[in-house]
Amino acid sequence: GLVRTDPTKTYPCSSLGPYLLVVALRDCVQLLSLHQSATELVVLETGMEVAVESLVGSLVCTDGGRIMVGCSDGNVYELHYFQASAPALSISSFWRPAKMRKTSCQGLRWGELARKVTSLWQPYAADPVMLMAYDNSRHMVYAITQSNSAAAAAAVGGGA
């Protein structure tokens, strides 16, 4: 994904371009800095990454610089990568994966009830997030899982 940096925020690296390239690898999510000149596009390491415990199935970036990640554990996470006020913190402290509350678009449905009952017998079964989209006008994150269950979560706080 591609995310625009916010010039009003402080970031934990010295050479940061106007955009960050978000790359999901097997064990982490990395941010790379993009710089553009008249003749080339330069990609630089930032050293910013967060370890993930489950595989990333989808990610979406907002116009306000927020990054949402859908994982194979069925949850959607928001990755925080900017520094609030203390410049002396370590890079790992800038990454605080905050699990977003996952709510259904249509209330309790029979498919969700069946999944909850099935999870009693199969506690490690997960429904991975496969596709995500962000609605800038409503500030909502929409996710579709492998079993075609749709979910929506309000992306409140921290800007658009």
XYZ file of N, CA and C in Angstrom:
480
model
N 0.816 -1.178 0.000
C 0.000 0.000 0.000
C 0.868 1.253 0.000
N 0.274 2.346 -0.354
C 0.953 3.632 -0.393
C 0.233 4.579 0.553
N 0.984 5.222 1.448
C 0.386 6.131 2.427
C 1.134 7.456 2.394
N 0.372 8.536 2.465
C 0.969 9.877 2.478
C 1.359 10.224 3.915
N 2.557 10.758 4.093
C 2.998 11.164 5.429
C 2.330 12.484 5.812
N 2.141 12.673 7.098
C 1.523 13.890 7.620
C 2.633 14.844 8.057
N 2.763 16.029 7.443
C 3.857 16.941 7.800
C 3.743 17.514 9.209
N 2.594 17.380 9.857
C 2.427 17.905 11.217
C 2.890 16.918 12.278
N 3.238 15.685 11.881
C 3.649 14.662 12.842
C 5.145 14.418 12.753
N 5.701 13.904 13.844
C 7.120 13.581 13.915
C 7.291 12.083 13.698
N 8.232 11.712 12.848
C 8.470 10.312 12.527
C 9.867 9.903 12.997
N 10.043 8.597 13.292
C 11.307 8.127 13.854
C 12.400 7.834 12.840
N 12.480 8.575 11.754
C 13.592 8.403 10.825
C 13.913 9.751 10.197
N 15.152 9.910 9.766
C 15.611 11.223 9.310
C 15.200 11.544 7.879
N 15.298 10.613 6.969
C 15.006 10.910 5.561
C 13.654 10.319 5.179
N 12.627 11.100 5.345
C 11.281 10.634 5.061
C 10.702 11.437 3.910
N 10.240 10.744 2.889
C 9.648 11.403 1.733
C 8.179 11.699 1.955
N 7.515 12.211 0.926
C 6.099 12.536 1.063
C 5.202 11.300 1.120
N 5.723 10.158 0.690
C 4.949 8.915 0.717
C 5.756 7.802 1.373
N 5.015 6.851 1.963
C 5.608 5.634 2.493
C 5.007 4.453 1.749
N 5.850 3.507 1.393
C 5.401 2.268 0.786
C 5.266 1.247 1.907
N 4.068 0.698 2.083
C 3.801 -0.282 3.139
C 3.905 -1.666 2.511
N 4.831 -2.489 3.027
C 5.088 -3.812 2.471
C 4.836 -4.854 3.551
N 3.938 -5.797 3.261
C 3.651 -6.886 4.195
C 4.507 -8.086 3.819
N 5.409 -8.465 4.719
C 6.244 -9.644 4.535
C 5.685 -10.775 5.386
N 6.322 -11.924 5.345
C 5.806 -13.085 6.078
C 5.744 -12.850 7.587
N 6.753 -12.191 8.151
C 6.808 -12.043 9.603
C 6.717 -10.604 10.085
N 6.587 -9.632 9.176
C 6.520 -8.236 9.601
C 5.890 -7.362 8.523
N 5.546 -6.149 8.922
C 5.098 -5.114 7.996
C 6.162 -4.029 8.026
N 6.703 -3.668 6.854
C 7.769 -2.672 6.771
C 7.267 -1.415 6.081
N 7.867 -0.277 6.472
C 7.609 0.998 5.811
C 8.878 1.435 5.101
N 8.760 1.757 3.824
C 9.875 2.251 3.027
C 9.540 3.662 2.565
N 10.529 4.532 2.546
C 10.331 5.927 2.157
C 10.481 6.076 0.647
N 9.575 6.832 0.034
C 9.632 7.079 -1.405
C 9.989 8.531 -1.671
N 11.004 8.739 -2.508
C 11.426 10.073 -2.930
C 11.386 10.109 -4.454
N 10.893 11.202 -5.001
C 10.798 11.332 -6.449
C 11.622 12.513 -6.925
N 12.421 12.264 -7.950
C 13.147 13.349 -8.611
C 12.594 13.471 -10.029
N 13.200 14.308 -10.838
C 12.722 14.496 -12.212
C 12.914 13.249 -13.064
N 13.894 12.416 -12.707
C 14.214 11.267 -13.557
C 14.041 9.910 -12.897
N 13.871 9.867 -11.573
C 13.805 8.558 -10.927
C 12.951 8.575 -9.670
N 12.579 7.376 -9.257
C 11.866 7.158 -8.006
C 12.796 6.367 -7.097
N 13.106 6.912 -5.922
C 14.068 6.301 -5.012
C 13.319 5.720 -3.815
N 13.623 4.464 -3.485
C 13.042 3.782 -2.332
C 14.136 3.631 -1.283
N 13.884 4.145 -0.068
C 14.875 4.094 1.012
C 14.333 3.329 2.209
N 15.226 2.625 2.888
C 14.873 1.947 4.138
C 14.619 2.986 5.221
N 13.598 2.764 6.044
C 13.334 3.658 7.172
C 13.682 3.008 8.501
N 13.770 1.686 8.516
C 14.002 0.985 9.774
C 12.727 0.799 10.574
N 11.589 1.246 10.052
C 10.319 1.091 10.766
C 9.641 -0.194 10.308
N 9.383 -1.080 11.256
C 8.681 -2.325 10.970
C 8.008 -2.828 12.231
N 6.999 -3.655 12.046
C 6.315 -4.267 13.178
C 6.172 -5.758 12.887
N 6.460 -6.559 13.892
C 6.304 -8.004 13.753
C 4.820 -8.347 13.793
N 4.420 -9.307 12.986
C 3.036 -9.772 12.984
C 3.019 -11.240 13.360
N 2.020 -11.620 14.157
C 1.919 -12.998 14.617
C 1.165 -13.873 13.633
N 0.325 -13.265 12.798
C -0.406 -14.020 11.789
C -0.170 -13.370 10.429
N -0.434 -14.103 9.382
C -0.160 -13.606 8.035
C -1.092 -12.455 7.671
N -0.555 -11.471 6.971
C -1.343 -10.328 6.523
C -2.040 -10.714 5.224
N -3.375 -10.639 5.224
C -4.142 -10.978 4.035
C -4.475 -9.769 3.191
N -4.604 -8.616 3.841
C -4.978 -7.403 3.131
C -4.551 -6.205 3.958
N -4.306 -5.093 3.284
C -4.036 -3.855 4.006
C -4.620 -2.699 3.226
N -4.971 -1.646 3.958
C -5.545 -0.458 3.347
C -4.977 0.763 4.051
N -4.718 1.808 3.275
C -4.179 3.055 3.809
C -5.184 4.171 3.561
N -5.329 5.068 4.523
C -6.278 6.163 4.386
C -5.574 7.407 3.864
N -6.372 8.388 3.451
C -5.815 9.657 2.984
C -5.100 10.402 4.102
N -5.490 10.148 5.347
C -4.878 10.808 6.489
C -3.641 10.119 7.020
N -3.167 9.059 6.353
C -1.937 8.397 6.762
C -2.119 7.222 7.698
N -3.331 6.751 7.890
C -3.555 5.597 8.766
C -3.405 4.310 7.973
N -2.927 3.260 8.656
C -2.710 1.961 8.023
C -3.520 0.917 8.780
N -4.411 0.216 8.074
C -5.210 -0.862 8.646
C -4.754 -2.166 8.004
N -4.581 -3.205 8.822
C -4.077 -4.487 8.347
C -5.062 -5.581 8.735
N -5.485 -6.375 7.752
C -6.343 -7.532 8.005
C -5.492 -8.783 8.010
N -5.611 -9.591 9.062
C -4.716 -10.741 9.239
C -5.456 -12.070 9.162
N -4.676 -13.144 9.125
C -5.233 -14.487 9.031
C -5.905 -14.934 10.320
N -5.762 -14.177 11.408
C -6.471 -14.519 12.639
C -7.895 -13.968 12.645
N -8.301 -13.294 11.550
C -9.651 -12.773 11.436
C -9.836 -11.389 12.005
N -8.774 -10.765 12.467
C -8.867 -9.440 13.070
C -8.291 -8.373 12.154
N -8.754 -7.136 12.376
C -8.241 -5.965 11.676
C -7.488 -5.132 12.695
N -6.263 -4.730 12.358
C -5.421 -3.955 13.256
C -5.080 -2.617 12.618
N -4.890 -1.607 13.454
C -4.364 -0.337 12.971
C -2.931 -0.220 13.459
N -2.030 0.152 12.558
C -0.626 0.295 12.910
C -0.306 1.765 13.114
N 0.235 2.089 14.282
C 0.632 3.461 14.598
C 2.138 3.567 14.401
N 2.574 4.482 13.563
C 3.990 4.547 13.200
C 4.596 5.921 13.390
N 3.863 6.866 13.947
C 4.427 8.195 14.161
C 4.605 8.439 15.644
N 5.391 9.434 15.955
C 5.776 9.730 17.321
C 4.884 10.829 17.872
N 4.323 10.616 19.051
C 3.407 11.597 19.634
C 4.150 12.845 20.093
N 5.055 12.707 21.080
C 5.736 13.909 21.561
C 7.153 13.661 22.054
N 7.498 12.436 22.403
C 8.811 12.167 22.993
C 9.780 11.633 21.943
N 10.729 12.449 21.456
C 11.623 12.008 20.391
C 12.658 10.977 20.813
N 12.835 10.718 22.102
C 13.892 9.811 22.537
C 13.434 8.358 22.632
N 12.220 8.029 22.208
C 11.735 6.657 22.300
C 12.382 5.787 21.229
N 12.387 4.486 21.462
C 12.952 3.576 20.467
C 11.949 3.365 19.337
N 12.433 2.877 18.226
C 11.561 2.671 17.066
C 10.459 1.681 17.390
N 10.755 0.642 18.150
C 9.725 -0.351 18.456
C 8.572 0.254 19.238
N 8.826 1.315 19.984
C 7.741 1.915 20.761
C 6.791 2.724 19.890
N 7.187 3.035 18.651
C 6.292 3.771 17.768
C 5.225 2.861 17.188
N 5.493 1.583 17.182
C 4.529 0.635 16.639
C 3.702 0.076 17.772
N 2.457 0.466 17.817
C 1.549 -0.061 18.826
C 0.346 -0.645 18.098
N 0.372 -1.935 17.743
C -0.777 -2.485 17.041
C -1.995 -2.476 17.957
N -3.016 -1.765 17.563
C -4.236 -1.666 18.360
C -5.340 -2.410 17.629
N -5.857 -3.454 18.250
C -6.902 -4.235 17.610
C -8.167 -3.388 17.527
N -8.728 -3.292 16.339
C -9.966 -2.546 16.171
C -11.142 -3.462 16.465
N -12.165 -2.893 17.022
C -13.363 -3.672 17.300
C -14.025 -4.032 15.980
N -14.384 -5.276 15.840
C -14.976 -5.754 14.598
C -16.472 -5.931 14.815
N -17.281 -5.152 14.121
C -18.730 -5.248 14.271
C -19.358 -5.604 12.938
N -20.478 -6.277 12.996
C -21.167 -6.711 11.791
C -21.962 -5.571 11.180
N -22.066 -5.581 9.868
C -22.855 -4.555 9.173
C -24.346 -4.776 9.368
N -24.774 -6.025 9.522
C -26.200 -6.340 9.551
C -26.633 -6.962 10.868
N -25.926 -6.768 11.929
C -26.290 -7.392 13.197
C -25.928 -8.866 13.190
N -26.490 -9.633 14.109
C -26.189 -11.062 14.220
C -26.885 -11.816 13.097
N -26.118 -12.549 12.319
C -26.669 -13.341 11.225
C -26.455 -14.811 11.534
N -27.169 -15.665 10.820
C -27.058 -17.100 11.061
C -25.651 -17.601 10.795
N -24.976 -17.062 9.803
C -23.604 -17.483 9.511
C -22.658 -17.174 10.654
N -22.841 -15.998 11.266
C -21.989 -15.632 12.402
C -22.281 -16.518 13.605
N -23.570 -16.811 13.825
C -23.948 -17.674 14.941
C -23.357 -19.066 14.749
N -23.410 -19.584 13.510
C -22.835 -20.902 13.226
C -21.333 -20.900 13.459
N -20.643 -19.810 13.072
C -19.196 -19.723 13.305
C -18.876 -19.714 14.788
N -19.686 -19.004 15.575
C -19.430 -18.943 17.018
C -19.627 -20.302 17.665
N -20.667 -21.037 17.237
C -20.905 -22.375 17.775
C -19.795 -23.319 17.331
N -19.375 -23.229 16.068
C -18.291 -24.074 15.562
C -16.995 -23.808 16.310
N -16.772 -22.552 16.710
C -15.532 -22.226 17.412
C -15.459 -22.877 18.786
N -16.585 -23.308 19.331
C -16.554 -24.043 20.597
C -15.872 -25.392 20.411
N -16.071 -26.029 19.251
C -15.451 -27.321 18.979
C -14.105 -27.180 18.293
N -13.905 -26.103 17.582
C -12.643 -25.851 16.895
C -12.099 -24.499 17.345
N -11.497 -24.439 18.534
C -11.094 -23.141 19.080
C -9.998 -22.439 18.283
N -9.256 -23.157 17.453
C -8.163 -22.529 16.720
C -8.531 -22.203 15.273
N -9.787 -22.470 14.898
C -10.220 -22.141 13.542
C -10.381 -20.632 13.420
N -9.848 -20.074 12.365
C -9.942 -18.629 12.145
C -10.524 -18.384 10.762
N -11.127 -17.236 10.602
C -11.689 -16.824 9.325
C -10.863 -15.639 8.834
N -9.837 -15.877 8.010
C -8.901 -14.816 7.632
C -9.559 -13.678 6.854
N -9.068 -12.475 7.089
C -9.500 -11.305 6.331
C -8.807 -11.355 4.973
N -9.605 -11.311 3.901
C -9.061 -11.436 2.553
C -9.050 -10.122 1.775
N -10.016 -9.242 2.038
C -10.139 -8.017 1.266
C -10.630 -6.902 2.176
N -10.045 -5.722 2.034
C -10.450 -4.576 2.849
C -10.578 -3.345 1.967
N -11.446 -2.422 2.415
C -11.605 -1.137 1.731
C -11.892 -0.082 2.786
N -11.510 1.165 2.494
C -11.745 2.271 3.412
C -12.617 3.308 2.719
N -13.678 3.730 3.391
C -14.582 4.759 2.877
C -14.210 6.081 3.536
N -13.600 6.994 2.758
C -13.158 8.279 3.303
C -14.307 9.154 3.768
N -15.455 9.072 3.115
C -16.570 9.941 3.494
C -17.213 9.504 4.804
N -17.249 8.212 5.081
C -17.872 7.702 6.309
C -16.853 7.348 7.392
N -15.577 7.328 7.044
C -14.506 6.922 7.964
C -14.769 5.519 8.511
N -15.043 4.590 7.592
C -15.335 3.203 7.943
C -14.370 2.281 7.203
N -13.959 1.220 7.885
C -13.159 0.168 7.273
C -14.081 -1.021 7.046
N -14.113 -1.517 5.819
C -14.924 -2.680 5.474
C -13.991 -3.843 5.195
N -14.359 -5.024 5.702
C -13.523 -6.207 5.517
C -14.385 -7.390 5.109
N -13.848 -8.223 4.222
C -14.497 -9.467 3.828
C -13.545 -10.598 4.184
N -14.086 -11.617 4.847
C -13.272 -12.750 5.270
C -13.344 -13.866 4.234
N -12.588 -14.920 4.479
C -12.514 -16.039 3.544
C -13.871 -16.714 3.357
N -14.699 -16.732 4.394
C -16.025 -17.344 4.284
C -17.068 -16.351 3.776
N -16.615 -15.230 3.207
C -17.464 -14.180 2.636
C -18.316 -13.463 3.672
N -17.877 -13.435 4.911
C -18.548 -12.638 5.927
C -18.060 -11.207 5.798
N -18.993 -10.275 5.810
C -18.635 -8.859 5.716
C -18.699 -8.243 7.101
N -17.769 -7.349 7.387
C -17.746 -6.656 8.670
C -17.342 -5.213 8.428
N -17.789 -4.341 9.315
C -17.429 -2.925 9.225
C -16.992 -2.455 10.591
N -16.031 -1.538 10.613
C -15.569 -0.952 11.869
C -15.373 0.535 11.651
N -15.834 1.316 12.611
C -15.644 2.764 12.526
C -14.192 3.075 12.837
N -13.538 3.783 11.956
C -12.137 4.168 12.146
C -12.121 5.547 12.784
N -12.318 5.581 14.096
C -12.399 6.859 14.800
C -11.077 7.182 15.455
N -10.845 8.465 15.695
C -9.631 8.906 16.376
C -8.442 8.937 15.448
N -7.526 9.828 15.713
C -6.274 9.888 14.970
C -6.387 10.442 13.574
N -7.461 11.127 13.253
C -7.588 11.702 11.911
C -8.207 10.744 10.943
N -8.340 11.182 9.716
C -9.033 10.386 8.698
C -8.236 9.201 8.242
